C-alpha cells in the first residue's frame, strides 16, 4: 500500500505574510528535495545577503512581481509564468518584491548531485 | 564558479502537441530529480495503464483542465492552480485532458528516499 495522494490549490489562503518576513510552506519533502510555496509582500533580502545552495533550484513566479539579484550585479525581473533555474552554488537574493500585492512563488529544490 | 542561472516562460510556445502524444520537456534534471513541462491536448492514458514511480511526484496544473485517475477507481479533477502530490508507489494515470485547448502541467519528480 502506498500513501494516498494529496491535492491543493497553490493560491489558497493567499494573504499578506506576517510582518517582517515571507511566508514559506513546504508542500512536499522527499528524497532530499522539497517543494515550497512562498508568499512575499514587499520583502527583499538585504544587500550582501546571498542564498547559495548545494542543490539546483527551480522557481516559478505565479502571481505578483519580483526581481532576483545575482553576485555579478545583474538583476532579473520575474512576472507571472516566468521561471528561473538557480544552479548549485549560484549566489542569488530576492532583490525586490511588489509591496502593493502578494507575490506567489513555487520553489522546487533538488538534492545535490 | 557556478553555472549561470537560466530563465524562461512556462507558457512559451504553448502549441498543440504532435499527433499521438503529450509533449514532455525537461526544464531541469539534477540530483536524481527532474522538472518537466508537459503539454496535453485531449490525451489520456489507456484504462489499465498506470504510472507507478519509485519517488514522489508533485504536479501543478497551469492551464487547461485534466482528471487524474487512481487504482481505487477514484478520479480527481484539476483546474489551473491546483496541485497533486503523487506518493511513491501510488498508481495513477491521466484519465482525461481537455480536447479543446492545451493543458499545461509542471511536474517535479523527486528521487526515492
PDB file of N, CA and C in Angstrom, chain A residues 10-71:
ATOM      1  N   UNK A  10      -2.690  26.097  -5.259  1.00  0.00           N
ATOM      2  CA  UNK A  10      -1.452  26.828  -4.971  1.00  0.00           C
ATOM      3  C   UNK A  10      -1.753  28.240  -4.463  1.00  0.00           C
ATOM      4  N   UNK A  11      -2.886  28.806  -4.867  1.00  0.00           N
ATOM      5  CA  UNK A  11      -3.216  30.171  -4.453  1.00  0.00           C
ATOM      6  C   UNK A  11      -4.095  30.256  -3.225  1.00  0.00           C
ATOM      7  N   UNK A  12      -4.324  29.111  -2.590  1.00  0.00           N
ATOM      8  CA  UNK A  12      -5.223  29.056  -1.435  1.00  0.00           C
ATOM      9  C   UNK A  12      -4.672  29.877  -0.267  1.00  0.00           C
ATOM     10  N   UNK A  13      -5.539  30.650   0.350  1.00  0.00           N
ATOM     11  CA  UNK A  13      -5.124  31.404   1.539  1.00  0.00           C
ATOM     12  C   UNK A  13      -4.003  32.370   1.249  1.00  0.00           C
ATOM     13  N   UNK A  14      -4.088  32.991   0.084  1.00  0.00           N
ATOM     14  CA  UNK A  14      -3.001  33.884  -0.336  1.00  0.00           C
ATOM     15  C   UNK A  14      -3.173  35.230   0.358  1.00  0.00           C
ATOM     16  N   UNK A  15      -2.627  35.322   1.536  1.00  0.00           N
ATOM     17  CA  UNK A  15      -2.771  36.549   2.321  1.00  0.00           C
ATOM     18  C   UNK A  15      -1.393  37.113   2.630  1.00  0.00           C
ATOM     19  N   UNK A  16      -1.415  38.373   2.950  1.00  0.00           N
ATOM     20  CA  UNK A  16      -0.159  39.058   3.236  1.00  0.00           C
ATOM     21  C   UNK A  16       0.575  38.320   4.346  1.00  0.00           C
ATOM     22  N   UNK A  17       1.852  38.091   4.158  1.00  0.00           N
ATOM     23  CA  UNK A  17       2.615  37.425   5.206  1.00  0.00           C
ATOM     24  C   UNK A  17       2.718  38.312   6.443  1.00  0.00           C
ATOM     25  N   UNK A  18       2.965  37.688   7.554  1.00  0.00           N
ATOM     26  CA  UNK A  18       3.136  38.420   8.808  1.00  0.00           C
ATOM     27  C   UNK A  18       4.288  39.417   8.659  1.00  0.00           C
ATOM     28  N   UNK A  19       4.200  40.437   9.412  1.00  0.00           N
ATOM     29  CA  UNK A  19       5.236  41.479   9.453  1.00  0.00           C
ATOM     30  C   UNK A  19       6.634  40.858   9.479  1.00  0.00           C
ATOM     31  N   UNK A  20       7.470  41.338   8.593  1.00  0.00           N
ATOM     32  CA  UNK A  20       8.874  41.009   8.755  1.00  0.00           C
ATOM     33  C   UNK A  20       9.410  39.843   7.964  1.00  0.00           C
ATOM     34  N   UNK A  21       8.568  39.121   7.257  1.00  0.00           N
ATOM     35  CA  UNK A  21       9.164  38.005   6.528  1.00  0.00           C
ATOM     36  C   UNK A  21       8.236  37.412   5.510  1.00  0.00           C
ATOM     37  N   UNK A  22       8.812  36.728   4.542  1.00  0.00           N
ATOM     38  CA  UNK A  22       7.996  35.961   3.634  1.00  0.00           C
ATOM     39  C   UNK A  22       7.376  34.788   4.388  1.00  0.00           C
ATOM     40  N   UNK A  23       6.369  34.206   3.779  1.00  0.00           N
ATOM     41  CA  UNK A  23       5.762  33.016   4.360  1.00  0.00           C
ATOM     42  C   UNK A  23       6.163  31.819   3.517  1.00  0.00           C
ATOM     43  N   UNK A  24       6.856  30.867   4.133  1.00  0.00           N
ATOM     44  CA  UNK A  24       7.309  29.650   3.464  1.00  0.00           C
ATOM     45  C   UNK A  24       6.447  28.484   3.924  1.00  0.00           C
ATOM     46  N   UNK A  25       5.952  27.696   2.991  1.00  0.00           N
ATOM     47  CA  UNK A  25       5.212  26.486   3.333  1.00  0.00           C
ATOM     48  C   UNK A  25       5.766  25.340   2.501  1.00  0.00           C
ATOM     49  N   UNK A  26       6.088  24.248   3.162  1.00  0.00           N
ATOM     50  CA  UNK A  26       6.589  23.072   2.454  1.00  0.00           C
ATOM     51  C   UNK A  26       5.403  22.202   2.043  1.00  0.00           C
ATOM     52  N   UNK A  27       5.234  22.024   0.740  1.00  0.00           N
ATOM     53  CA  UNK A  27       4.130  21.204   0.232  1.00  0.00           C
ATOM     54  C   UNK A  27       4.533  19.742   0.121  1.00  0.00           C
ATOM     55  N   UNK A  28       5.817  19.495  -0.044  1.00  0.00           N
ATOM     56  CA  UNK A  28       6.318  18.124  -0.184  1.00  0.00           C
ATOM     57  C   UNK A  28       7.803  18.137   0.145  1.00  0.00           C
ATOM     58  N   UNK A  29       8.235  17.170   0.930  1.00  0.00           N
ATOM     59  CA  UNK A  29       9.665  16.976   1.185  1.00  0.00           C
ATOM     60  C   UNK A  29       9.929  15.480   1.098  1.00  0.00           C
ATOM     61  N   UNK A  30      10.801  15.080   0.203  1.00  0.00           N
ATOM     62  CA  UNK A  30      11.083  13.654  -0.008  1.00  0.00           C
ATOM     63  C   UNK A  30      12.357  13.526  -0.815  1.00  0.00           C
ATOM     64  N   UNK A  31      13.084  12.429  -0.589  1.00  0.00           N
ATOM     65  CA  UNK A  31      14.237  12.094  -1.411  1.00  0.00           C
ATOM     66  C   UNK A  31      15.313  13.175  -1.427  1.00  0.00           C
ATOM     67  N   UNK A  32      15.374  13.984  -0.378  1.00  0.00           N
ATOM     68  CA  UNK A  32      16.373  15.047  -0.309  1.00  0.00           C
ATOM     69  C   UNK A  32      15.965  16.322  -1.024  1.00  0.00           C
ATOM     70  N   UNK A  33      14.777  16.342  -1.617  1.00  0.00           N
ATOM     71  CA  UNK A  33      14.274  17.559  -2.269  1.00  0.00           C
ATOM     72  C   UNK A  33      13.035  18.070  -1.574  1.00  0.00           C
ATOM     73  N   UNK A  34      12.586  19.238  -1.992  1.00  0.00           N
ATOM     74  CA  UNK A  34      11.332  19.734  -1.420  1.00  0.00           C
ATOM     75  C   UNK A  34      10.671  20.743  -2.346  1.00  0.00           C
ATOM     76  N   UNK A  35       9.368  20.859  -2.152  1.00  0.00           N
ATOM     77  CA  UNK A  35       8.529  21.801  -2.877  1.00  0.00           C
ATOM     78  C   UNK A  35       8.029  22.819  -1.869  1.00  0.00           C
ATOM     79  N   UNK A  36       8.275  24.091  -2.166  1.00  0.00           N
ATOM     80  CA  UNK A  36       7.831  25.150  -1.254  1.00  0.00           C
ATOM     81  C   UNK A  36       6.926  26.135  -1.968  1.00  0.00           C
ATOM     82  N   UNK A  37       5.933  26.599  -1.255  1.00  0.00           N
ATOM     83  CA  UNK A  37       5.151  27.755  -1.677  1.00  0.00           C
ATOM     84  C   UNK A  37       5.636  28.940  -0.851  1.00  0.00           C
ATOM     85  N   UNK A  38       5.907  30.050  -1.509  1.00  0.00           N
ATOM     86  CA  UNK A  38       6.417  31.230  -0.809  1.00  0.00           C
ATOM     87  C   UNK A  38       5.521  32.410  -1.161  1.00  0.00           C
ATOM     88  N   UNK A  39       5.100  33.145  -0.141  1.00  0.00           N
ATOM     89  CA  UNK A  39       4.300  34.351  -0.348  1.00  0.00           C
ATOM     90  C   UNK A  39       5.098  35.542   0.176  1.00  0.00           C
ATOM     91  N   UNK A  40       5.310  36.511  -0.700  1.00  0.00           N
ATOM     92  CA  UNK A  40       6.060  37.716  -0.337  1.00  0.00           C
ATOM     93  C   UNK A  40       5.141  38.920  -0.479  1.00  0.00           C
ATOM     94  N   UNK A  41       5.427  39.958   0.287  1.00  0.00           N
ATOM     95  CA  UNK A  41       4.703  41.223   0.123  1.00  0.00           C
ATOM     96  C   UNK A  41       5.686  42.351   0.436  1.00  0.00           C
ATOM     97  N   UNK A  42       6.484  42.659  -0.552  1.00  0.00           N
ATOM     98  CA  UNK A  42       7.422  43.771  -0.392  1.00  0.00           C
ATOM     99  C   UNK A  42       8.764  43.379   0.201  1.00  0.00           C
ATOM    100  N   UNK A  43       8.880  42.128   0.661  1.00  0.00           N
ATOM    101  CA  UNK A  43      10.164  41.738   1.269  1.00  0.00           C
ATOM    102  C   UNK A  43      11.270  41.635   0.215  1.00  0.00           C
ATOM    103  N   UNK A  44      12.476  41.867   0.683  1.00  0.00           N
ATOM    104  CA  UNK A  44      13.647  41.564  -0.119  1.00  0.00           C
ATOM    105  C   UNK A  44      14.752  41.150   0.842  1.00  0.00           C
ATOM    106  N   UNK A  45      15.795  40.546   0.284  1.00  0.00           N
ATOM    107  CA  UNK A  45      16.945  40.169   1.112  1.00  0.00           C
ATOM    108  C   UNK A  45      17.901  41.348   1.170  1.00  0.00           C
ATOM    109  N   UNK A  46      18.540  41.558   2.309  1.00  0.00           N
ATOM    110  CA  UNK A  46      19.434  42.704   2.432  1.00  0.00           C
ATOM    111  C   UNK A  46      20.609  42.613   1.459  1.00  0.00           C
ATOM    112  N   UNK A  47      21.073  43.758   0.977  1.00  0.00           N
ATOM    113  CA  UNK A  47      22.271  43.741   0.117  1.00  0.00           C
ATOM    114  C   UNK A  47      23.406  43.008   0.827  1.00  0.00           C
ATOM    115  N   UNK A  48      24.092  42.179   0.084  1.00  0.00           N
ATOM    116  CA  UNK A  48      25.199  41.422   0.670  1.00  0.00           C
ATOM    117  C   UNK A  48      24.794  40.066   1.202  1.00  0.00           C
ATOM    118  N   UNK A  49      23.465  39.859   1.346  1.00  0.00           N
ATOM    119  CA  UNK A  49      22.985  38.531   1.727  1.00  0.00           C
ATOM    120  C   UNK A  49      22.836  37.690   0.476  1.00  0.00           C
ATOM    121  N   UNK A  50      23.288  36.444   0.520  1.00  0.00           N
ATOM    122  CA  UNK A  50      23.163  35.545  -0.632  1.00  0.00           C
ATOM    123  C   UNK A  50      22.649  34.183  -0.206  1.00  0.00           C
ATOM    124  N   UNK A  51      21.702  33.690  -0.963  1.00  0.00           N
ATOM    125  CA  UNK A  51      21.395  32.265  -0.908  1.00  0.00           C
ATOM    126  C   UNK A  51      22.447  31.567  -1.771  1.00  0.00           C
ATOM    127  N   UNK A  52      22.963  30.469  -1.242  1.00  0.00           N
ATOM    128  CA  UNK A  52      23.944  29.690  -2.016  1.00  0.00           C
ATOM    129  C   UNK A  52      23.724  28.233  -1.639  1.00  0.00           C
ATOM    130  N   UNK A  53      23.139  27.485  -2.549  1.00  0.00           N
ATOM    131  CA  UNK A  53      22.621  26.167  -2.209  1.00  0.00           C
ATOM    132  C   UNK A  53      23.436  25.054  -2.854  1.00  0.00           C
ATOM    133  N   UNK A  54      23.436  23.910  -2.194  1.00  0.00           N
ATOM    134  CA  UNK A  54      24.193  22.757  -2.692  1.00  0.00           C
ATOM    135  C   UNK A  54      23.479  22.062  -3.840  1.00  0.00           C
ATOM    136  N   UNK A  55      22.176  22.214  -3.916  1.00  0.00           N
ATOM    137  CA  UNK A  55      21.410  21.592  -4.994  1.00  0.00           C
ATOM    138  C   UNK A  55      20.870  22.644  -5.936  1.00  0.00           C
ATOM    139  N   UNK A  56      20.313  22.182  -7.036  1.00  0.00           N
ATOM    140  CA  UNK A  56      19.718  23.100  -8.018  1.00  0.00           C
ATOM    141  C   UNK A  56      18.323  23.502  -7.540  1.00  0.00           C
ATOM    142  N   UNK A  57      17.922  24.709  -7.903  1.00  0.00           N
ATOM    143  CA  UNK A  57      16.584  25.186  -7.567  1.00  0.00           C
ATOM    144  C   UNK A  57      15.877  25.646  -8.831  1.00  0.00           C
ATOM    145  N   UNK A  58      14.600  25.313  -8.913  1.00  0.00           N
ATOM    146  CA  UNK A  58      13.730  25.807  -9.979  1.00  0.00           C
ATOM    147  C   UNK A  58      12.663  26.634  -9.295  1.00  0.00           C
ATOM    148  N   UNK A  59      12.502  27.876  -9.722  1.00  0.00           N
ATOM    149  CA  UNK A  59      11.498  28.731  -9.113  1.00  0.00           C
ATOM    150  C   UNK A  59      10.587  29.292 -10.197  1.00  0.00           C
ATOM    151  N   UNK A  60       9.298  29.275  -9.921  1.00  0.00           N
ATOM    152  CA  UNK A  60       8.297  29.770 -10.869  1.00  0.00           C
ATOM    153  C   UNK A  60       7.480  30.843 -10.169  1.00  0.00           C
ATOM    154  N   UNK A  61       7.413  32.024 -10.778  1.00  0.00           N
ATOM    155  CA  UNK A  61       6.577  33.088 -10.225  1.00  0.00           C
ATOM    156  C   UNK A  61       5.145  32.883 -10.723  1.00  0.00           C
ATOM    157  N   UNK A  62       4.214  32.846  -9.794  1.00  0.00           N
ATOM    158  CA  UNK A  62       2.815  32.547 -10.145  1.00  0.00           C
ATOM    159  C   UNK A  62       1.909  33.771 -10.048  1.00  0.00           C
ATOM    160  N   UNK A  63       2.268  34.733  -9.234  1.00  0.00           N
ATOM    161  CA  UNK A  63       1.473  35.959  -9.104  1.00  0.00           C
ATOM    162  C   UNK A  63       2.382  37.046  -8.555  1.00  0.00           C
ATOM    163  N   UNK A  64       2.032  38.302  -8.820  1.00  0.00           N
ATOM    164  CA  UNK A  64       2.818  39.409  -8.305  1.00  0.00           C
ATOM    165  C   UNK A  64       3.977  39.750  -9.220  1.00  0.00           C
ATOM    166  N   UNK A  65       5.035  40.245  -8.633  1.00  0.00           N
ATOM    167  CA  UNK A  65       6.214  40.671  -9.395  1.00  0.00           C
ATOM    168  C   UNK A  65       7.411  40.678  -8.469  1.00  0.00           C
ATOM    169  N   UNK A  66       8.582  40.330  -9.025  1.00  0.00           N
ATOM    170  CA  UNK A  66       9.792  40.236  -8.213  1.00  0.00           C
ATOM    171  C   UNK A  66      11.023  40.475  -9.076  1.00  0.00           C
ATOM    172  N   UNK A  67      12.124  40.725  -8.416  1.00  0.00           N
ATOM    173  CA  UNK A  67      13.429  40.749  -9.090  1.00  0.00           C
ATOM    174  C   UNK A  67      14.412  39.911  -8.294  1.00  0.00           C
ATOM    175  N   UNK A  68      15.123  39.066  -8.982  1.00  0.00           N
ATOM    176  CA  UNK A  68      16.221  38.316  -8.373  1.00  0.00           C
ATOM    177  C   UNK A  68      17.521  39.062  -8.636  1.00  0.00           C
ATOM    178  N   UNK A  69      18.406  39.061  -7.662  1.00  0.00           N
ATOM    179  CA  UNK A  69      19.720  39.665  -7.817  1.00  0.00           C
ATOM    180  C   UNK A  69      20.805  38.601  -7.765  1.00  0.00           C
ATOM    181  N   UNK A  70      21.892  38.855  -8.493  1.00  0.00           N
ATOM    182  CA  UNK A  70      22.989  37.891  -8.584  1.00  0.00           C
ATOM    183  C   UNK A  70      24.314  38.565  -8.202  1.00  0.00           C
ATOM    184  N   UNK A  71      25.291  37.709  -7.899  1.00  0.00           N
ATOM    185  CA  UNK A  71      26.555  38.198  -7.352  1.00  0.00           C
ATOM    186  C   UNK A  71      27.349  39.035  -8.356  1.00  0.00           C
TER     187      UNK A  71
END
